[in-house]
CSV table of C-alpha atoms and ligand atoms in Angstrom, one decimal:
chain,number,residue,atom,x,y,z
C,1,MET,CA,7.6,23.4,9.8
C,2,THR,CA,4.6,24.5,11.9
C,3,LEU,CA,0.9,23.9,11.7
C,4,ALA,CA,-0.9,26.4,9.5
C,5,THR,CA,-3.8,28.5,11.0
C,6,PRO,CA,-6.9,26.7,9.8
C,7,THR,CA,-9.6,28.5,7.7
C,8,ARG,CA,-13.3,28.2,8.7
C,9,ASP,CA,-13.8,25.4,6.0
C,10,ALA,CA,-10.7,23.6,7.2
C,11,MET,CA,-12.2,23.6,10.8
C,12,LYS,CA,-15.3,21.8,9.6
C,13,LEU,CA,-14.8,18.1,9.9
C,14,ALA,CA,-14.3,16.3,6.6
C,15,LEU,CA,-16.9,13.8,7.9
C,16,ASN,CA,-19.4,16.7,7.8
C,17,GLY,CA,-18.3,18.0,4.3
C,18,GLY,CA,-15.3,20.1,5.4
C,19,THR,CA,-11.9,20.0,3.6
C,20,PRO,CA,-9.8,17.0,4.7
C,21,VAL,CA,-6.4,17.7,6.2
C,22,ARG,CA,-4.8,15.6,3.5
C,23,THR,CA,-5.7,13.4,0.6
C,24,GLU,CA,-2.5,11.6,-0.1
C,25,PRO,CA,-2.5,8.1,1.6
C,26,LEU,CA,0.0,7.7,4.5
C,27,PRO,CA,2.7,5.2,3.8
C,28,TRP,CA,2.0,1.5,4.4
C,29,GLU,CA,2.9,0.2,7.9
C,30,LEU,CA,5.3,-2.8,7.3
C,31,PRO,CA,8.3,-1.2,9.1
C,32,GLY,CA,11.2,-3.1,7.6
C,33,ALA,CA,9.9,-3.5,4.1
C,34,HIS,CA,10.4,0.2,3.2
C,35,TRP,CA,14.1,-0.1,4.1
C,36,ILE,CA,14.8,-3.1,1.7
C,37,GLY,CA,17.5,-1.8,-0.6
C,38,ALA,CA,21.0,-2.3,-1.9
C,39,GLU,CA,22.4,-3.9,1.3
C,40,GLU,CA,19.7,-6.6,1.3
C,41,ARG,CA,20.1,-7.2,-2.5
C,42,ALA,CA,23.9,-7.6,-2.1
C,43,LEU,CA,23.7,-10.2,0.6
C,44,VAL,CA,20.9,-12.2,-1.0
C,45,ASP,CA,22.8,-12.1,-4.3
C,46,GLN,CA,25.9,-13.4,-2.5
C,47,VAL,CA,24.0,-16.5,-1.5
C,48,LEU,CA,22.6,-16.9,-5.0
C,49,GLN,CA,26.0,-16.4,-6.6
C,50,ALA,CA,27.4,-19.1,-4.3
C,51,ARG,CA,24.5,-21.4,-5.1
C,52,SER,CA,24.3,-22.2,-1.4
C,53,PRO,CA,20.9,-21.5,0.1
C,54,PHE,CA,21.2,-24.1,2.9
C,55,ARG,CA,22.8,-23.0,6.2
C,56,TYR,CA,24.6,-26.2,7.2
C,57,TYR,CA,26.5,-27.1,4.1
C,58,GLY,CA,26.6,-26.5,0.3
C,59,LEU,CA,28.7,-25.7,-2.7
C,60,ASP,CA,30.1,-22.6,-1.1
C,61,ALA,CA,28.3,-21.8,2.1
C,62,GLN,CA,28.2,-18.1,2.9
C,63,HIS,CA,27.2,-18.5,6.6
C,64,MET,CA,24.5,-15.8,6.5
C,65,VAL,CA,22.4,-17.3,9.2
C,66,ASP,CA,25.5,-17.8,11.4
C,67,THR,CA,26.5,-14.2,10.9
C,68,PHE,CA,22.9,-13.0,11.6
C,69,GLU,CA,22.8,-14.9,14.8
C,70,LYS,CA,26.3,-13.7,15.9
C,71,GLU,CA,25.4,-10.0,15.2
C,72,TRP,CA,22.1,-10.5,17.0
C,73,ARG,CA,23.9,-11.9,20.1
C,74,ASP,CA,26.4,-9.1,20.0
C,75,ALA,CA,23.8,-6.3,19.5
C,76,TYR,CA,21.4,-7.5,22.3
C,77,GLY,CA,23.8,-9.3,24.6
C,78,HIS,CA,22.2,-12.8,24.4
C,79,LYS,CA,24.4,-15.8,25.1
C,80,PHE,CA,22.6,-17.9,22.4
C,81,ALA,CA,20.5,-17.0,19.4
C,82,LEU,CA,19.1,-19.3,16.7
C,83,GLY,CA,17.5,-18.2,13.4
C,84,VAL,CA,14.3,-20.2,12.6
C,85,SER,CA,11.6,-20.2,9.9
C,86,SER,CA,8.9,-18.1,11.7
C,87,GLY,CA,7.8,-16.7,15.0
C,88,THR,CA,5.1,-19.4,15.3
C,89,ALA,CA,7.7,-22.1,14.9
C,90,ALA,CA,9.9,-20.3,17.5
C,91,LEU,CA,7.0,-20.4,20.0
C,92,SER,CA,6.5,-24.1,19.5
C,93,ILE,CA,10.2,-24.7,19.9
C,94,ALA,CA,10.2,-22.7,23.1
C,95,MET,CA,7.3,-24.7,24.5
C,96,SER,CA,9.0,-28.0,23.7
C,97,ALA,CA,12.5,-26.8,24.9
C,98,LEU,CA,10.9,-26.2,28.3
C,99,GLU,CA,9.2,-29.7,28.1
C,100,LEU,CA,5.7,-28.3,28.4
C,101,GLY,CA,2.9,-30.7,27.6
C,102,PRO,CA,-0.2,-32.4,29.0
C,103,GLY,CA,-0.9,-31.6,32.6
C,104,ASP,CA,0.7,-28.1,32.3
C,105,GLU,CA,-1.0,-24.8,31.8
C,106,VAL,CA,0.7,-21.8,30.3
C,107,LEU,CA,-0.6,-18.3,31.3
C,108,VAL,CA,-1.1,-15.9,28.4
C,109,PRO,CA,-2.6,-12.4,28.1
C,110,GLY,CA,-6.0,-12.0,26.4
C,111,TYR,CA,-4.5,-9.5,24.0
C,112,LEU,CA,-2.1,-11.5,21.9
C,113,TRP,CA,-1.8,-13.2,18.6
C,114,VAL,CA,-3.3,-16.5,17.5
C,115,SER,CA,0.2,-18.1,17.3
C,116,CYS,CA,0.7,-17.8,21.0
C,117,VAL,CA,-2.3,-20.0,21.8
C,118,SER,CA,-1.6,-22.3,18.9
C,119,ALA,CA,1.9,-23.1,20.2
C,120,ILE,CA,0.5,-23.9,23.7
C,121,VAL,CA,-2.3,-26.1,22.4
C,122,ARG,CA,-0.1,-28.0,19.9
C,123,CYS,CA,2.4,-29.0,22.6
C,124,GLY,CA,-0.5,-30.5,24.6
C,125,ALA,CA,-0.7,-27.9,27.3
C,126,ILE,CA,-3.6,-25.7,28.2
C,127,PRO,CA,-3.7,-21.9,27.8
C,128,LYS,CA,-4.9,-20.0,30.9
C,129,LEU,CA,-6.1,-16.5,30.2
C,130,VAL,CA,-4.7,-13.6,32.2
C,131,ASP,CA,-6.1,-10.0,31.9
C,132,VAL,CA,-4.1,-7.1,30.6
C,133,ASP,CA,-3.8,-3.6,32.2
C,134,SER,CA,-3.5,-0.1,30.6
C,135,THR,CA,-0.2,-1.2,29.2
C,136,PHE,CA,-2.1,-3.6,26.9
C,137,CYS,CA,0.2,-6.3,28.2
C,138,LEU,CA,0.0,-8.9,31.0
C,139,ASP,CA,-1.3,-7.5,34.3
C,140,PRO,CA,1.1,-8.8,36.9
C,141,ASP,CA,-1.6,-8.6,39.6
C,142,ASP,CA,-4.0,-10.7,37.6
C,143,LEU,CA,-1.2,-13.0,36.7
C,144,ALA,CA,-0.5,-13.7,40.4
C,145,ARG,CA,-4.2,-14.3,41.0
C,146,LYS,CA,-4.5,-16.8,38.2
C,147,ILE,CA,-1.6,-19.1,39.1
C,148,GLY,CA,-2.8,-22.6,40.0
C,149,SER,CA,-1.3,-26.0,40.8
C,150,HIS,CA,-0.9,-26.8,37.1
C,151,SER,CA,0.7,-23.5,36.1
C,152,ARG,CA,4.2,-24.1,34.6
C,153,ALA,CA,5.0,-21.2,32.4
C,154,VAL,CA,4.1,-17.7,31.5
C,155,LEU,CA,4.0,-16.5,27.9
C,156,CYS,CA,4.5,-12.8,28.2
C,157,VAL,CA,3.6,-11.1,24.9
C,158,HIS,CA,5.1,-7.7,24.4
C,159,MET,CA,2.3,-6.4,22.3
C,160,SER,CA,2.3,-3.6,19.7
C,161,GLY,CA,5.9,-2.6,20.0
C,162,VAL,CA,6.6,-2.2,23.7
C,163,PRO,CA,6.7,-4.3,26.9
C,164,GLY,CA,4.4,-3.8,29.8
C,165,ARG,CA,5.3,-4.1,33.5
C,166,LEU,CA,8.0,-6.6,32.7
C,167,ASP,CA,9.9,-6.4,36.0
C,168,GLU,CA,6.8,-7.1,38.0
C,169,ILE,CA,5.9,-10.0,35.7
C,170,GLN,CA,9.4,-11.4,36.1
C,171,ALA,CA,9.1,-11.1,39.9
C,172,VAL,CA,5.8,-13.0,39.9
C,173,CYS,CA,7.3,-15.8,37.8
C,174,LYS,CA,10.4,-16.1,40.0
C,175,ALA,CA,8.3,-16.1,43.2
C,176,ASN,CA,6.2,-18.9,41.9
C,177,GLY,CA,8.8,-21.0,40.1
C,178,LEU,CA,7.3,-20.4,36.6
C,179,ALA,CA,9.3,-20.4,33.4
C,180,LEU,CA,9.0,-17.1,31.6
C,181,ILE,CA,8.9,-17.0,27.8
C,182,GLU,CA,9.0,-13.6,26.2
C,183,ASP,CA,7.2,-13.2,22.9
C,184,CYS,CA,9.1,-10.4,21.3
C,185,ALA,CA,7.6,-10.9,17.9
C,186,GLN,CA,6.2,-7.4,17.8
C,187,THR,CA,9.1,-5.8,19.7
C,188,ALA,CA,12.4,-6.5,17.9
C,189,GLY,CA,14.9,-3.9,19.1
C,190,ALA,CA,12.9,-3.0,22.2
C,191,SER,CA,14.2,-3.0,25.8
C,192,PHE,CA,12.9,-2.6,29.3
C,193,LYS,CA,14.8,-0.5,31.8
C,194,GLY,CA,18.0,-0.8,29.7
C,195,LEU,CA,17.9,-4.5,29.2
C,196,PRO,CA,16.9,-5.8,25.7
C,197,VAL,CA,13.7,-7.8,25.4
C,198,GLY,CA,14.3,-11.5,25.3
C,199,ARG,CA,16.7,-11.3,28.3
C,200,HIS,CA,14.2,-11.0,31.1
C,201,GLY,CA,13.1,-14.7,31.1
C,202,ASP,CA,14.2,-18.2,30.1
C,203,ILE,CA,13.5,-18.0,26.4
C,204,GLY,CA,12.7,-15.1,24.0
C,205,ILE,CA,11.3,-15.4,20.5
C,206,PHE,CA,11.2,-12.9,17.6
C,207,SER,CA,9.3,-12.8,14.3
C,208,PHE,CA,10.6,-11.3,11.1
C,209,GLN,CA,7.3,-11.7,9.1
C,210,LEU,CA,6.4,-8.7,6.9
C,211,ASN,CA,4.5,-6.7,9.6
C,212,LYS,CA,7.3,-6.8,12.1
C,213,ASN,CA,9.9,-4.1,13.0
C,214,MET,CA,12.3,-5.8,10.5
C,215,THR,CA,11.5,-8.5,8.0
C,216,CYS,CA,13.0,-11.4,6.0
C,217,GLY,CA,9.7,-12.3,4.6
C,218,GLU,CA,9.3,-15.2,6.9
C,219,GLY,CA,11.6,-15.9,9.8
C,220,GLY,CA,12.3,-15.7,13.5
C,221,MET,CA,14.9,-15.9,16.2
C,222,VAL,CA,15.0,-17.9,19.5
C,223,VAL,CA,17.2,-16.5,22.2
C,224,CYS,CA,18.2,-17.9,25.6
C,225,GLU,CA,21.1,-17.8,28.1
C,226,ASP,CA,21.3,-21.4,29.1
C,227,GLU,CA,23.4,-23.9,27.1
C,228,LYS,CA,21.4,-27.0,27.9
C,229,LEU,CA,18.2,-25.3,26.8
C,230,TYR,CA,20.0,-24.0,23.7
C,231,ARG,CA,21.0,-27.5,22.7
C,232,ARG,CA,17.4,-28.6,22.9
C,233,ILE,CA,16.3,-25.5,20.9
C,234,VAL,CA,18.8,-26.3,18.2
C,235,ALA,CA,17.7,-29.9,17.9
C,236,LEU,CA,14.0,-29.0,18.1
C,237,HIS,CA,14.2,-26.5,15.3
C,238,ASP,CA,15.9,-29.0,13.0
C,239,LEU,CA,15.3,-32.8,12.9
C,240,GLY,CA,15.4,-33.4,16.6
C,241,TYR,CA,19.2,-34.0,16.7
C,242,ALA,CA,22.4,-32.1,17.0
C,243,ARG,CA,24.8,-31.6,14.1
C,244,THR,CA,28.5,-32.2,13.6
C,245,PRO,CA,30.8,-29.2,12.9
C,246,ALA,CA,30.5,-30.3,9.2
C,247,GLY,CA,26.7,-29.8,9.4
C,248,ARG,CA,25.7,-33.5,9.3
C,249,LEU,CA,23.3,-35.0,11.8
C,250,ASP,CA,24.7,-36.3,15.0
C,251,THR,CA,22.4,-38.8,16.7
C,252,SER,CA,24.8,-39.8,19.5
C,253,ASP,CA,23.8,-37.5,22.3
C,254,PRO,CA,20.9,-39.0,24.3
C,255,ASN,CA,19.9,-35.5,25.6
C,256,VAL,CA,19.0,-34.4,22.1
C,257,GLN,CA,17.2,-37.3,20.5
C,258,LEU,CA,13.9,-35.4,20.1
C,259,TRP,CA,11.2,-34.8,17.5
C,260,GLY,CA,12.2,-31.9,15.3
C,261,GLN,CA,10.0,-29.2,13.8
C,262,GLY,CA,11.8,-28.7,10.5
C,263,ALA,CA,12.0,-25.0,11.1
C,264,ARG,CA,15.5,-24.1,9.9
C,265,MET,CA,16.2,-20.6,8.5
C,266,SER,CA,17.4,-20.6,4.9
C,267,GLU,CA,20.4,-18.7,3.9
C,268,LEU,CA,18.2,-16.4,1.7
C,269,ALA,CA,16.1,-15.4,4.7
C,270,GLY,CA,19.4,-15.2,6.8
C,271,ALA,CA,20.9,-12.8,4.2
C,272,LEU,CA,17.8,-10.6,4.2
C,273,GLY,CA,17.5,-10.7,8.0
C,274,LEU,CA,21.1,-9.8,8.5
C,275,ALA,CA,20.9,-6.7,6.3
C,276,GLN,CA,17.6,-5.7,8.0
C,277,ALA,CA,19.0,-6.3,11.5
C,278,ARG,CA,21.8,-3.8,10.8
C,279,LYS,CA,19.1,-1.2,10.1
C,280,LEU,CA,16.8,-2.1,13.0
C,281,PRO,CA,18.0,0.7,15.3
C,282,GLN,CA,17.2,3.3,12.5
C,283,ILE,CA,13.8,1.7,11.7
C,284,THR,CA,12.7,1.7,15.3
C,285,GLY,CA,14.2,5.1,16.0
C,286,ALA,CA,12.2,6.6,13.2
C,287,MET,CA,8.9,5.0,14.5
C,288,ARG,CA,9.6,5.9,18.1
C,289,ARG,CA,10.4,9.5,17.4
C,290,ALA,CA,7.3,9.9,15.2
C,291,LYS,CA,5.0,8.2,17.7
C,292,TRP,CA,6.1,10.2,20.7
C,293,ARG,CA,6.0,13.4,18.8
C,294,ILE,CA,2.3,12.7,17.9
C,295,ARG,CA,1.5,11.5,21.4
C,296,GLU,CA,3.2,14.4,23.2
C,297,ALA,CA,1.3,16.9,20.9
C,298,LEU,CA,-2.0,15.4,22.0
C,299,GLU,CA,-1.3,14.6,25.6
C,300,GLY,CA,-4.0,16.1,27.9
C,301,THR,CA,-6.7,16.1,25.2
C,302,PRO,CA,-10.0,15.6,27.0
C,303,GLY,CA,-11.6,12.2,26.1
C,304,LEU,CA,-8.4,10.7,24.8
C,305,SER,CA,-6.2,8.6,26.9
C,306,PHE,CA,-3.0,6.9,25.8
C,307,ARG,CA,-1.7,3.4,26.5
C,308,ARG,CA,0.6,3.4,29.6
C,309,VAL,CA,4.2,2.8,28.5
C,310,PRO,CA,6.3,2.0,31.6
C,311,ASP,CA,9.6,2.6,29.9
C,312,PRO,CA,9.2,4.9,26.8
C,313,ALA,CA,13.0,4.7,26.1
C,314,GLY,CA,12.5,1.0,25.2
C,315,ASP,CA,9.6,1.5,22.9
C,316,THR,CA,10.0,0.6,19.3
C,317,GLY,CA,7.0,2.8,18.2
C,318,PRO,CA,5.0,0.9,15.5
C,319,PHE,CA,1.6,1.6,17.1
C,320,LEU,CA,-0.1,4.4,18.9
C,321,LEU,CA,-2.9,3.0,21.0
C,322,MET,CA,-5.5,5.3,22.4
C,323,THR,CA,-8.6,4.7,24.5
C,324,LEU,CA,-11.9,6.7,24.2
C,325,PRO,CA,-14.7,7.0,26.7
C,326,ASP,CA,-16.9,4.5,24.9
C,327,ALA,CA,-17.4,2.4,21.7
C,328,ALA,CA,-19.5,5.1,19.9
C,329,GLN,CA,-16.8,7.7,20.4
C,330,ALA,CA,-14.1,5.2,19.3
C,331,ASP,CA,-16.1,4.7,16.1
C,332,PHE,CA,-16.6,8.4,15.6
C,333,PHE,CA,-12.9,9.2,16.2
C,334,VAL,CA,-11.7,6.6,13.6
C,335,SER,CA,-14.3,7.5,11.0
C,336,ALA,CA,-13.5,11.2,11.4
C,337,LEU,CA,-9.8,10.7,11.2
C,338,ARG,CA,-10.1,8.5,8.1
C,339,ALA,CA,-12.3,11.2,6.5
C,340,GLU,CA,-9.5,13.7,7.3
C,341,GLY,CA,-7.1,11.5,5.2
C,342,ILE,CA,-5.5,9.6,8.1
C,343,ALA,CA,-5.5,6.4,6.1
C,344,GLY,CA,-3.1,4.3,4.2
C,345,PRO,CA,-3.2,2.8,0.7
C,346,ALA,CA,-5.9,0.2,-0.1
C,347,GLY,CA,-5.1,-3.0,1.8
C,348,SER,CA,-3.1,-1.4,4.5
C,349,LEU,CA,-4.2,-0.8,8.1
C,350,ALA,CA,-3.4,2.7,9.3
C,351,CYS,CA,-6.2,3.8,11.5
C,352,LEU,CA,-8.8,1.5,13.0
C,353,THR,CA,-10.8,0.6,16.1
C,354,MET,CA,-9.4,-2.2,18.0
C,355,ARG,CA,-12.6,-4.1,17.4
C,356,GLU,CA,-11.3,-4.5,13.9
C,357,TRP,CA,-8.1,-6.1,15.2
C,358,GLY,CA,-9.2,-9.7,14.7
C,359,MET,CA,-7.3,-12.6,16.3
C,360,HIS,CA,-5.3,-10.3,18.5
C,361,TRP,CA,-8.2,-10.7,21.0
C,362,TYR,CA,-8.7,-14.1,22.7
C,363,PHE,CA,-12.4,-14.3,22.0
C,364,ASN,CA,-11.9,-13.7,18.3
C,365,ILE,CA,-9.9,-17.0,17.9
C,366,PRO,CA,-12.6,-19.5,17.0
C,367,SER,CA,-10.4,-22.5,17.6
C,368,LEU,CA,-9.7,-21.4,21.1
C,369,VAL,CA,-13.3,-20.5,21.9
C,370,HIS,CA,-14.5,-23.8,20.6
C,371,LYS,CA,-11.5,-25.8,21.9
C,372,ARG,CA,-10.7,-27.2,18.5
C,373,SER,CA,-8.2,-30.0,18.0
C,374,ASN,CA,-6.0,-30.9,15.1
C,375,SER,CA,-6.6,-34.6,15.7
C,376,ARG,CA,-9.8,-36.8,15.9
C,377,ASP,CA,-9.5,-37.5,19.6
C,378,GLY,CA,-9.8,-33.8,20.7
C,379,PHE,CA,-6.2,-33.5,21.9
C,380,PRO,CA,-5.1,-31.7,24.1
C,381,TRP,CA,-8.5,-30.7,25.6
C,382,SER,CA,-9.5,-34.4,25.9
C,383,HIS,CA,-6.2,-35.6,27.4
C,384,PRO,CA,-6.7,-37.1,30.9
C,385,ALA,CA,-3.9,-35.0,32.3
C,386,ASN,CA,-5.7,-31.9,31.2
C,387,GLN,CA,-9.0,-32.7,33.0
C,388,PHE,CA,-8.2,-29.9,35.5
C,389,ALA,CA,-9.1,-27.4,32.7
C,390,GLU,CA,-12.4,-28.9,31.8
C,391,ASN,CA,-14.3,-25.8,32.8
C,392,TYR,CA,-11.9,-23.2,31.3
C,393,GLU,CA,-13.8,-20.7,29.2
C,394,TYR,CA,-12.4,-18.6,26.4
C,395,THR,CA,-15.5,-16.7,25.3
C,396,GLN,CA,-15.8,-12.9,25.6
C,397,GLY,CA,-16.4,-12.0,29.2
C,398,ALA,CA,-13.5,-13.9,30.6
C,399,LEU,CA,-11.3,-10.9,31.0
C,400,PRO,CA,-13.0,-7.6,31.9
C,401,VAL,CA,-10.1,-5.2,31.2
C,402,CYS,CA,-9.3,-6.8,27.8
C,403,ASP,CA,-13.0,-6.7,26.9
C,404,ASP,CA,-13.3,-3.1,27.9
C,405,LEU,CA,-10.1,-2.0,26.0
C,406,HIS,CA,-11.2,-3.9,22.9
C,407,THR,CA,-14.5,-2.1,22.9
C,408,ARG,CA,-13.3,1.5,23.1
C,409,SER,CA,-9.7,1.6,22.0
C,410,VAL,CA,-8.3,2.7,18.6
C,411,LEU,CA,-5.0,2.0,16.9
C,412,LEU,CA,-2.9,4.2,14.6
C,413,THR,CA,0.0,2.4,12.9
C,414,ILE,CA,3.2,4.5,12.8
C,415,ALA,CA,5.0,3.9,9.5
C,416,SER,CA,8.7,3.8,9.6
C,417,THR,CA,8.9,6.4,6.8
C,418,LEU,CA,6.5,9.1,7.9
C,419,SER,CA,7.7,12.5,6.7
C,420,ASP,CA,7.6,15.6,8.8
C,421,GLN,CA,4.5,16.6,6.9
C,422,ASP,CA,2.8,13.3,7.5
C,423,ILE,CA,3.4,13.7,11.2
C,424,LEU,CA,2.1,17.3,11.2
C,425,ASP,CA,-1.0,16.1,9.3
C,426,ILE,CA,-1.7,13.4,11.8
C,427,ILE,CA,-1.4,15.9,14.7
C,428,GLU,CA,-3.6,18.4,12.9
C,429,ALA,CA,-6.3,15.9,12.1
C,430,MET,CA,-6.4,14.6,15.6
C,431,ARG,CA,-6.5,18.1,17.0
C,432,LYS,CA,-9.3,18.9,14.6
C,433,VAL,CA,-11.4,15.9,15.5
C,434,ALA,CA,-10.6,15.7,19.3
C,435,PRO,CA,-12.8,18.7,20.4
C,436,GLU,CA,-15.8,16.7,19.3
C,437,LEU,CA,-15.1,14.0,21.8
C,438,LYS,CA,-16.9,14.0,25.1
C,439,ALA,CA,-14.6,13.4,28.1
V,501,PLP,C1,2.8,-11.6,19.2
V,501,PLP,C2,3.1,-12.5,18.1
V,501,PLP,N1,3.6,-13.8,18.3
V,501,PLP,C3,3.9,-14.6,17.3
V,501,PLP,C4,3.8,-14.3,16.0
V,501,PLP,C5,4.1,-15.3,15.0
V,501,PLP,O1,5.1,-14.9,14.1
V,501,PLP,P1,5.1,-15.5,12.6
V,501,PLP,O2,4.1,-14.7,11.8
V,501,PLP,O3,6.5,-15.1,12.2
V,501,PLP,O4,4.9,-16.9,12.6
V,501,PLP,C6,3.3,-13.0,15.7
V,501,PLP,C7,3.2,-12.5,14.3
V,501,PLP,O5,2.4,-12.6,13.6
V,501,PLP,C8,3.0,-12.1,16.8
V,501,PLP,O6,2.5,-10.9,16.5
């Protein structure tokens, strides 16, 4: 299929009364949800038929979470993988597994998700902001500059489907003796220079919430390569203790007498996750192909620059991020594209300025900006061991590159079920609108 030659009316922007490129909404983002089908139903039904929704024991346990973990390890080469109840829980578990707490700071990028900061603060440590670069991920140069005497770990967040300069980030961590946690919540199935995400640091975490590359409604995975760490992770995700082979609590090992988070994965989530994980390469393959087809068709357009992707082969493709010369042109670009029909159904998020991207930006997280606490004593900000961070600021202005990208970038979600025609319409709409941009 090729692009049709436009008529004069079709050339006029829909924003100015011309004919829109399309009127049908694009499909919802929500990559995995579109693929839920007979395979998911069969496995979930198996759990229900067996009346055994708990992973550790039951009337007739089906071991869905076990199988999900095993297939995840096999697919991505992890030594250890543990299903948990969410990505947020996975982050908290990772922090505690590494024994982070008061007196420690964890370096995080300013383009992230609220859960990243929440996990650091709830474990009693202090988040230290690091700028991003044109990859929209941690800038390893700024990371090196921000390391201080209290720095203990780096939370490297692979944002919007693809890692940034991961090898350089890893090198900075190694050179400075910092633990590296990879937040792969938005990059299930991604890799960097041939190695799957989650294997570049000490611990990796994934999320299987509805917006992610695959979903089990709510769920996550924690991966690591070290057995001692894994035993802590297992205890922390449960009740703080190990379990016997029969699935009963085992309080005998002094190394795993901890405080658990109650974040086990249910067999229902495990069944759904297992079926989705088997489809993950197809889901990400579809998004990656569509995204790069659109991007390549528009490469070189004056006024439009694309996010730097250091390793396109490892991209999972759910977002196309573009940067415009200024905020006014970003606003114009998005309004004009929406008018051309580049929009999803009501309630979905297909095409937006990144100023509309909420708590993905550090200064849009009120509890961070105002250093809120879950307890009356102001913990962890008030903890004596955290006095070093007294003057840390989280208001806009702390990270110049983040602030700049936030102001003038736009985001197009790439649904996992875009048809050929959908892709052509997106390209056509962007080509129609782009000449109005000022480079
Ligand atoms: C980067 C990042 N980290 C962590 C999370 C938390 O995952 P969940 O929603 O499963 O708790 C998310 C998802 O919302 C995320 O995007």
